[in-house]
Amino acid sequence: MTRIWNIALVFCAAVAACGQQVSPVKVERHRILYLSREYLRHSQYLEGKTADRIVAWGWRILEWPIDSAKYKEVVPENPRYRFSNGSAVMDLDGDGNQELIVGRYERENWKQHEILWYERPAGRDQWVEHLIAALPGEKKEMPHDLVWYSNPSAKLEGIILTIGRVDLYLLEKPSDPKTPWKRFELGRLPDPPQSGMRIADMNADGRPDIVTGMHWLECPGEPRTGEWKRHRYGDWDRQHRPWGGMNKHGIADFDGDGKIEIVVDEAESPEAKVAVFKRDPANPDGLWKVTPIDGGLYCPHSLEVADLNEDGRPDFIAGEMDAGGWQFPLIPNPRLYAYLNQGGLKFTRSILSQGWGIHEGKFAPKRYRGRLMFFGNSTTQPWFDGMITNLSTWTIEPLPR
């Protein structure tokens, strides 16, 4: 283990472009919507016909106006179940309001995993629950990764998810989403645990592929029944067990050559690396070339891509947790970092915010008062006395150049 941490330190020291500098972006405003000992796993932004909302959940589901701490409970706690991390949003019933899709598991034995969506009827305070599917998962972790999947060429919409960070499923949305969704098994991931998930066309064949952990899965012509060919782009999972395959990903053309790259961090490591992986045209089926970006981050379980300084190049944000989900130490000063693209796969790092941990942070799909808005919640770990959950929003402002 010591050898791995030393490698991480060398990894960071070798990246001269990652020196901390005065940033051409800043947080215009940090607003705290919630402070509590309540356990919240995840949060999402729901667009609506008349108003947008932020929702978060753990044992129950709560809803906030975008810029207010006046939350309400929309799904009460069911003592039998706990909600899982994996989630997606989509307007499933065509009423102009996005709904939350989320996993749930039996609290005591983890034998039954259910994927649900919640209808938001007008004029009602409580949401209406609909079962999408029940999935096998005895002694396996609940859905950690769950994303919306749209494949127009196959006339397919639905969700992709993993159970236990190893088993991949596709659930196809029927014409009536209140009826059961059809399930397709897409295979197992090697060297588990593998986590983090993005959908992107990785080989430019017009089909949406899956990126998860240190692998990408190539979408076949028929995604329901065809073989999803698995490709390994990196080997952090083999270098650093078990944390190396537990990642967050961002996908963009970072160097402007017309081809996409993957920026990846070790989401569950107390000495996490950050790097860009680029496919080698001379060896397209081999491991991708790695460009180190940073190292020594503490459990950065948030990574999102956006043009932060409005210069036309994709940048990214990485955010640290207060405490890793695997009983790493509680740290006093978690940070939210901005990595600004300088071209040539070089980035400068600056601190956007500190003192507030974040887990699965995201950019809102809309600008708030003309600014990018980043939001998310920390996750209180019950074995740390006094640890507090926060749900926060940050609006980000580029400074004059």
Coordinates of C-alpha atoms in Angstrom, one line a residue:
M1 CA 0.0 0.0 0.0
T2 CA 2.9 2.4 0.8
R3 CA 4.3 1.8 -2.6
I4 CA 1.0 2.9 -4.2
W5 CA 0.8 6.1 -2.2
N6 CA 4.4 6.9 -3.2
I7 CA 3.5 6.4 -6.9
A8 CA 0.6 8.8 -6.4
L9 CA 2.9 11.5 -5.0
V10 CA 5.4 11.1 -7.9
F11 CA 2.4 11.2 -10.2
C12 CA 1.4 14.6 -8.9
A13 CA 5.0 16.0 -8.7
A14 CA 5.6 15.2 -12.4
V15 CA 2.7 17.4 -13.5
A16 CA 4.1 20.9 -13.7
A17 CA 1.0 22.2 -15.4
C18 CA -1.1 21.5 -12.3
G19 CA 0.5 24.2 -10.2
Q20 CA -2.1 26.1 -8.1
Q21 CA -2.5 29.6 -9.5
V22 CA -4.8 32.6 -9.2
S23 CA -7.9 31.5 -11.1
P24 CA -9.7 33.3 -13.8
V25 CA -12.9 31.9 -12.3
K26 CA -14.4 32.3 -8.9
V27 CA -17.5 31.3 -6.9
E28 CA -19.9 34.2 -7.1
R29 CA -22.1 32.8 -4.3
H30 CA -22.1 29.7 -2.2
R31 CA -25.6 29.0 -0.8
I32 CA -26.3 26.3 1.8
L33 CA -29.8 24.9 1.5
Y34 CA -29.6 22.3 4.2
L35 CA -27.5 21.4 7.3
S36 CA -28.5 18.3 9.2
R37 CA -27.3 15.0 10.7
E38 CA -29.7 13.3 8.2
Y39 CA -28.1 10.9 5.8
L40 CA -28.4 12.0 2.2
R41 CA -26.9 9.9 -0.6
H42 CA -27.4 11.9 -3.7
S43 CA -29.2 14.9 -5.2
Q44 CA -30.6 15.8 -8.6
Y45 CA -32.0 18.8 -10.4
L46 CA -35.6 18.4 -11.8
E47 CA -36.8 20.7 -14.5
G48 CA -40.5 21.6 -14.4
K49 CA -43.2 23.3 -16.3
T50 CA -43.6 26.1 -13.8
A51 CA -40.6 25.8 -11.6
D52 CA -37.4 23.7 -11.2
R53 CA -36.5 21.9 -8.0
I54 CA -33.5 20.2 -6.3
V55 CA -34.2 16.9 -4.7
A56 CA -32.1 14.8 -2.3
W57 CA -32.6 11.4 -0.6
G58 CA -31.3 8.8 1.7
W59 CA -34.0 7.3 3.9
R60 CA -36.7 9.7 2.5
I61 CA -36.9 12.1 -0.5
L62 CA -36.9 15.9 0.1
E63 CA -37.5 18.7 -2.4
W64 CA -36.2 22.3 -2.4
P65 CA -36.9 25.4 -4.6
I66 CA -33.7 26.2 -6.5
D67 CA -32.7 29.1 -4.3
S68 CA -34.4 28.4 -1.0
A69 CA -33.9 26.4 2.2
K70 CA -37.7 25.8 2.5
Y71 CA -37.7 22.1 1.7
K72 CA -40.7 19.7 1.9
E73 CA -40.9 15.9 2.2
V74 CA -42.3 14.4 -1.0
V75 CA -41.6 10.7 -0.2
P76 CA -41.7 9.7 3.5
E77 CA -39.4 7.1 5.0
N78 CA -40.4 3.4 4.6
P79 CA -38.6 1.6 7.5
R80 CA -38.2 -1.5 5.3
Y81 CA -36.2 0.2 2.6
R82 CA -33.3 2.6 1.9
F83 CA -32.7 4.5 -1.3
S84 CA -29.5 3.9 -3.2
N85 CA -27.0 6.2 -4.9
G86 CA -27.8 5.5 -8.5
S87 CA -30.4 7.9 -10.1
A88 CA -31.5 9.6 -13.3
V89 CA -34.0 12.3 -14.3
M90 CA -36.4 12.3 -17.3
D91 CA -39.9 13.4 -18.2
L92 CA -41.3 9.9 -18.4
D93 CA -45.0 10.7 -18.6
G94 CA -44.8 13.7 -20.9
D95 CA -46.4 16.2 -18.5
G96 CA -43.5 18.7 -18.8
N97 CA -42.0 17.9 -15.4
Q98 CA -39.0 15.7 -15.0
E99 CA -39.3 12.7 -12.7
L100 CA -36.8 11.1 -10.5
I101 CA -35.6 7.5 -11.3
V102 CA -33.9 5.9 -8.3
G103 CA -32.9 2.5 -6.8
R104 CA -34.1 1.1 -3.5
Y105 CA -32.9 -1.9 -1.4
E106 CA -34.2 -3.9 1.6
R107 CA -32.6 -2.3 4.7
E108 CA -31.8 -5.5 6.6
N109 CA -30.6 -8.1 4.0
W110 CA -29.9 -6.4 0.6
K111 CA -31.6 -9.3 -1.1
Q112 CA -34.0 -7.3 -3.2
H113 CA -33.2 -4.3 -5.4
E114 CA -35.9 -2.3 -6.9
I115 CA -35.8 0.5 -9.5
L116 CA -38.5 3.1 -9.2
W117 CA -39.8 6.3 -10.7
Y118 CA -41.8 8.9 -9.0
E119 CA -44.7 10.7 -10.6
R120 CA -45.2 14.4 -9.5
P121 CA -49.0 15.0 -9.8
A122 CA -50.0 18.6 -9.9
G123 CA -51.6 19.9 -6.7
R124 CA -50.3 17.0 -4.6
D125 CA -47.7 17.2 -1.9
Q126 CA -46.6 13.6 -2.1
W127 CA -45.1 11.8 -5.1
V128 CA -46.6 8.6 -6.6
E129 CA -44.4 5.6 -6.7
H130 CA -44.1 3.3 -9.8
L131 CA -42.0 0.1 -10.0
I132 CA -39.7 -0.1 -13.1
A133 CA -38.2 -3.5 -12.2
A134 CA -36.9 -5.8 -9.4
L135 CA -33.4 -7.0 -9.8
P136 CA -31.4 -9.9 -8.3
G137 CA -28.7 -8.8 -5.9
E138 CA -28.3 -11.0 -2.9
K139 CA -25.3 -9.9 -0.8
K140 CA -24.5 -7.3 -3.5
E141 CA -24.4 -3.5 -3.2
M142 CA -27.5 -1.6 -4.4
P143 CA -27.4 0.3 -7.7
H144 CA -24.4 2.6 -7.4
D145 CA -24.5 3.9 -11.0
L146 CA -27.6 4.5 -13.0
V147 CA -27.8 6.7 -16.1
W148 CA -30.4 7.5 -18.8
Y149 CA -29.7 5.8 -22.1
S150 CA -31.1 6.9 -25.5
N151 CA -30.2 5.1 -28.8
P152 CA -32.3 6.5 -31.7
S153 CA -30.9 4.1 -34.3
A154 CA -32.3 1.2 -32.2
K155 CA -35.4 3.1 -31.2
L156 CA -34.5 2.5 -27.6
E157 CA -34.8 4.6 -24.5
G158 CA -34.3 3.4 -20.9
I159 CA -31.7 3.2 -18.2
I160 CA -28.3 1.5 -17.8
L161 CA -27.2 0.5 -14.3
T162 CA -24.9 -1.8 -12.3
I163 CA -25.7 -3.9 -9.3
G164 CA -22.8 -4.6 -6.9
R165 CA -20.5 -2.5 -9.2
V166 CA -20.2 -5.6 -11.4
D167 CA -23.4 -6.7 -13.1
L168 CA -24.7 -4.5 -16.0
Y169 CA -28.4 -4.2 -17.0
L170 CA -30.5 -2.4 -19.5
L171 CA -34.1 -1.6 -18.6
E172 CA -36.1 -0.5 -21.7
K173 CA -38.8 2.2 -21.2
P174 CA -42.2 0.9 -22.6
S175 CA -44.8 3.1 -24.2
D176 CA -46.6 3.3 -20.9
P177 CA -43.9 3.8 -18.3
K178 CA -46.2 2.7 -15.5
T179 CA -46.0 -0.9 -16.8
P180 CA -43.0 -3.1 -16.1
W181 CA -39.9 -2.3 -18.1
K182 CA -38.2 -5.1 -20.0
R183 CA -34.8 -6.2 -18.6
F184 CA -31.7 -7.1 -20.6
E185 CA -28.5 -8.4 -19.0
L186 CA -25.4 -6.8 -20.6
G187 CA -22.8 -8.9 -18.8
R188 CA -20.3 -8.7 -15.9
L189 CA -17.4 -6.4 -15.4
P190 CA -14.0 -8.0 -14.6
D191 CA -11.9 -7.1 -11.6
P192 CA -14.7 -5.5 -9.5
P193 CA -15.5 -3.1 -8.1
Q194 CA -15.9 -0.9 -11.1
S195 CA -17.9 2.3 -10.8
G196 CA -18.7 5.7 -12.2
M197 CA -20.6 5.7 -15.5
R198 CA -20.9 7.9 -18.6
I199 CA -22.6 7.4 -22.0
A200 CA -20.7 8.5 -25.1
D201 CA -19.9 7.4 -28.6
M202 CA -16.3 6.3 -27.9
N203 CA -15.4 4.9 -31.3
A204 CA -17.3 7.4 -33.5
D205 CA -19.6 4.8 -35.0
G206 CA -22.8 6.7 -34.2
R207 CA -23.8 4.4 -31.3
P208 CA -23.8 5.4 -27.6
D209 CA -21.3 3.3 -25.6
I210 CA -20.9 2.9 -21.9
V211 CA -17.8 4.0 -19.9
T212 CA -17.5 2.6 -16.4
G213 CA -14.6 2.0 -14.1
M214 CA -11.5 1.3 -16.2
H215 CA -13.6 -0.1 -19.1
W216 CA -15.7 1.0 -22.0
L217 CA -18.4 -1.2 -23.6
E218 CA -19.0 -1.0 -27.3
C219 CA -22.7 -0.8 -28.2
P220 CA -23.7 -3.5 -30.7
G221 CA -26.1 -2.9 -33.6
E222 CA -28.8 -4.4 -31.5
P223 CA -28.2 -3.2 -27.9
R224 CA -30.9 -5.4 -26.4
T225 CA -29.6 -8.8 -27.5
G226 CA -26.2 -8.2 -29.1
E227 CA -22.9 -8.6 -27.4
W228 CA -21.5 -5.5 -25.8
K229 CA -17.8 -5.9 -26.5
R230 CA -15.7 -4.8 -23.5
H231 CA -12.5 -2.7 -23.9
R232 CA -10.1 -1.8 -21.2
Y233 CA -8.8 1.7 -21.5
G234 CA -6.8 1.9 -18.2
D235 CA -5.4 -0.4 -15.5
W236 CA -5.7 1.6 -12.3
D237 CA -7.9 -1.1 -10.9
R238 CA -5.0 -3.6 -11.2
Q239 CA -2.4 -1.2 -9.8
H240 CA -4.5 0.0 -6.8
R241 CA -6.9 -2.5 -5.4
P242 CA -9.7 -2.1 -4.6
W243 CA -10.0 1.6 -5.2
G244 CA -8.5 2.1 -8.6
G245 CA -11.6 1.0 -10.6
M246 CA -13.9 3.2 -8.5
N247 CA -13.9 6.3 -10.6
K248 CA -15.6 9.5 -11.7
H249 CA -15.3 10.3 -15.4
G250 CA -15.6 13.3 -17.8
I251 CA -15.7 13.0 -21.5
A252 CA -14.8 15.7 -24.0
D253 CA -12.3 16.7 -26.7
F254 CA -9.9 18.3 -24.3
D255 CA -7.0 18.9 -26.8
G256 CA -9.1 20.1 -29.8
D257 CA -8.1 17.4 -32.2
G258 CA -11.6 16.3 -33.0
K259 CA -11.5 13.1 -30.9
I260 CA -12.8 12.6 -27.4
E261 CA -10.7 11.9 -24.3
I262 CA -11.6 10.7 -20.8
V263 CA -10.6 12.6 -17.7
V264 CA -10.7 10.2 -14.7
D265 CA -10.1 10.4 -10.9
E266 CA -10.0 7.8 -8.2
A267 CA -13.3 8.7 -6.4
E268 CA -12.8 6.5 -3.3
S269 CA -9.1 7.0 -2.6
P270 CA -7.6 9.2 0.1
E271 CA -4.6 9.8 -2.2
A272 CA -6.4 10.0 -5.5
K273 CA -4.9 10.5 -8.9
V274 CA -6.4 12.5 -11.8
A275 CA -5.5 11.9 -15.4
V276 CA -6.6 12.2 -19.0
F277 CA -6.8 9.0 -21.0
K278 CA -6.4 9.3 -24.8
R279 CA -7.0 6.5 -27.3
D280 CA -3.8 5.5 -29.2
P281 CA -4.6 5.3 -33.0
A282 CA -1.7 3.0 -33.5
N283 CA -3.2 0.6 -30.9
P284 CA -6.9 1.3 -30.8
D285 CA -7.8 -1.8 -28.8
G286 CA -4.9 -1.4 -26.3
L287 CA -4.6 0.6 -23.1
W288 CA -5.0 4.4 -23.8
K289 CA -2.2 6.8 -23.3
V290 CA -2.2 8.5 -19.8
T291 CA -1.5 12.1 -19.2
P292 CA -1.2 12.8 -15.4
I293 CA -3.0 15.9 -14.3
D294 CA -2.9 15.8 -10.5
G295 CA -2.5 13.6 -7.4
G296 CA -3.1 13.5 -3.7
L297 CA -6.8 14.5 -3.7
Y298 CA -9.0 13.1 -1.0
C299 CA -11.8 10.9 -2.2
P300 CA -12.9 13.2 -5.1
H301 CA -16.4 11.7 -5.7
S302 CA -17.5 14.5 -8.0
L303 CA -16.1 15.2 -11.4
E304 CA -17.9 17.3 -14.1
V305 CA -16.9 18.9 -17.3
A306 CA -17.9 22.5 -18.4
D307 CA -16.3 25.6 -20.0
L308 CA -15.7 27.4 -16.7
N309 CA -13.9 30.5 -18.0
E310 CA -15.9 30.8 -21.2
D311 CA -12.8 30.5 -23.5
G312 CA -14.3 27.8 -25.7
R313 CA -12.3 24.9 -24.2
P314 CA -13.7 22.2 -21.9
D315 CA -12.5 22.5 -18.3
F316 CA -13.5 20.3 -15.3
I317 CA -14.4 20.5 -11.6
A318 CA -13.4 17.8 -9.0
G319 CA -14.8 17.9 -5.5
E320 CA -13.7 16.0 -2.3
M321 CA -15.8 14.3 0.3
D322 CA -15.7 15.1 4.0
A323 CA -15.1 11.4 4.6
G324 CA -14.7 8.6 2.1
G325 CA -17.5 6.1 2.0
W326 CA -15.1 3.3 3.0
Q327 CA -14.2 4.6 6.5
F328 CA -11.3 6.8 5.5
P329 CA -10.6 9.6 8.0
L330 CA -12.9 12.6 8.3
I331 CA -11.0 15.6 7.0
P332 CA -11.6 19.2 8.2
N333 CA -11.2 21.1 4.9
P334 CA -12.5 19.3 1.8
R335 CA -12.0 21.3 -1.4
L336 CA -13.8 22.0 -4.7
Y337 CA -11.1 22.4 -7.4
A338 CA -11.3 24.0 -10.9
Y339 CA -9.0 22.6 -13.6
L340 CA -8.7 25.1 -16.4
N341 CA -7.7 23.8 -19.9
Q342 CA -4.5 25.4 -21.2
G343 CA -4.4 23.3 -24.3
G344 CA -2.2 20.3 -25.1
L345 CA -3.8 18.3 -22.2
K346 CA -2.3 20.7 -19.7
F347 CA -4.5 22.2 -16.9
T348 CA -4.0 24.8 -14.1
R349 CA -5.7 24.0 -10.8
S350 CA -7.3 26.5 -8.4
I351 CA -9.5 26.1 -5.3
L352 CA -13.0 27.3 -5.9
S353 CA -14.3 26.5 -2.4
Q354 CA -13.2 24.7 0.7
G355 CA -14.6 23.5 4.0
W356 CA -17.7 21.8 2.4
G357 CA -17.6 18.2 1.2
I358 CA -19.5 17.0 -1.8
H359 CA -20.6 13.7 -3.2
E360 CA -21.9 13.2 -6.8
G361 CA -21.9 16.9 -7.5
K362 CA -23.3 18.2 -10.8
F363 CA -23.9 21.2 -13.0
A364 CA -27.5 22.3 -13.2
P365 CA -28.8 21.9 -16.8
K366 CA -29.7 25.6 -16.8
R367 CA -27.8 28.7 -15.9
Y368 CA -28.9 30.4 -12.8
R369 CA -29.0 34.2 -13.1
G370 CA -26.7 33.9 -16.1
R371 CA -24.1 31.8 -14.2
L372 CA -23.1 28.1 -14.2
M373 CA -24.5 26.5 -11.1
F374 CA -22.8 23.5 -9.4
F375 CA -24.8 21.7 -6.7
G376 CA -24.6 18.6 -4.5
N377 CA -24.6 17.3 -1.0
S378 CA -22.1 15.7 1.4
T379 CA -22.9 12.4 2.9
T380 CA -22.8 12.1 6.7
Q381 CA -21.1 8.9 7.9
P382 CA -22.7 7.6 11.1
W383 CA -19.4 6.5 12.6
F384 CA -18.1 10.1 12.8
D385 CA -19.5 12.0 15.8
G386 CA -20.8 15.4 14.9
M387 CA -20.5 15.0 11.1
I388 CA -23.1 17.2 9.3
T389 CA -24.7 16.8 5.9
N390 CA -24.9 19.9 3.8
L391 CA -26.7 20.5 0.5
S392 CA -25.1 23.4 -1.4
T393 CA -25.2 25.4 -4.6
W394 CA -22.3 27.3 -6.0
T395 CA -22.6 29.8 -8.9
I396 CA -19.4 30.3 -10.8
E397 CA -18.3 33.5 -12.4
P398 CA -15.5 33.9 -15.0
L399 CA -13.2 36.9 -14.2
P400 CA -12.3 39.5 -16.9
R401 CA -9.3 38.3 -18.9

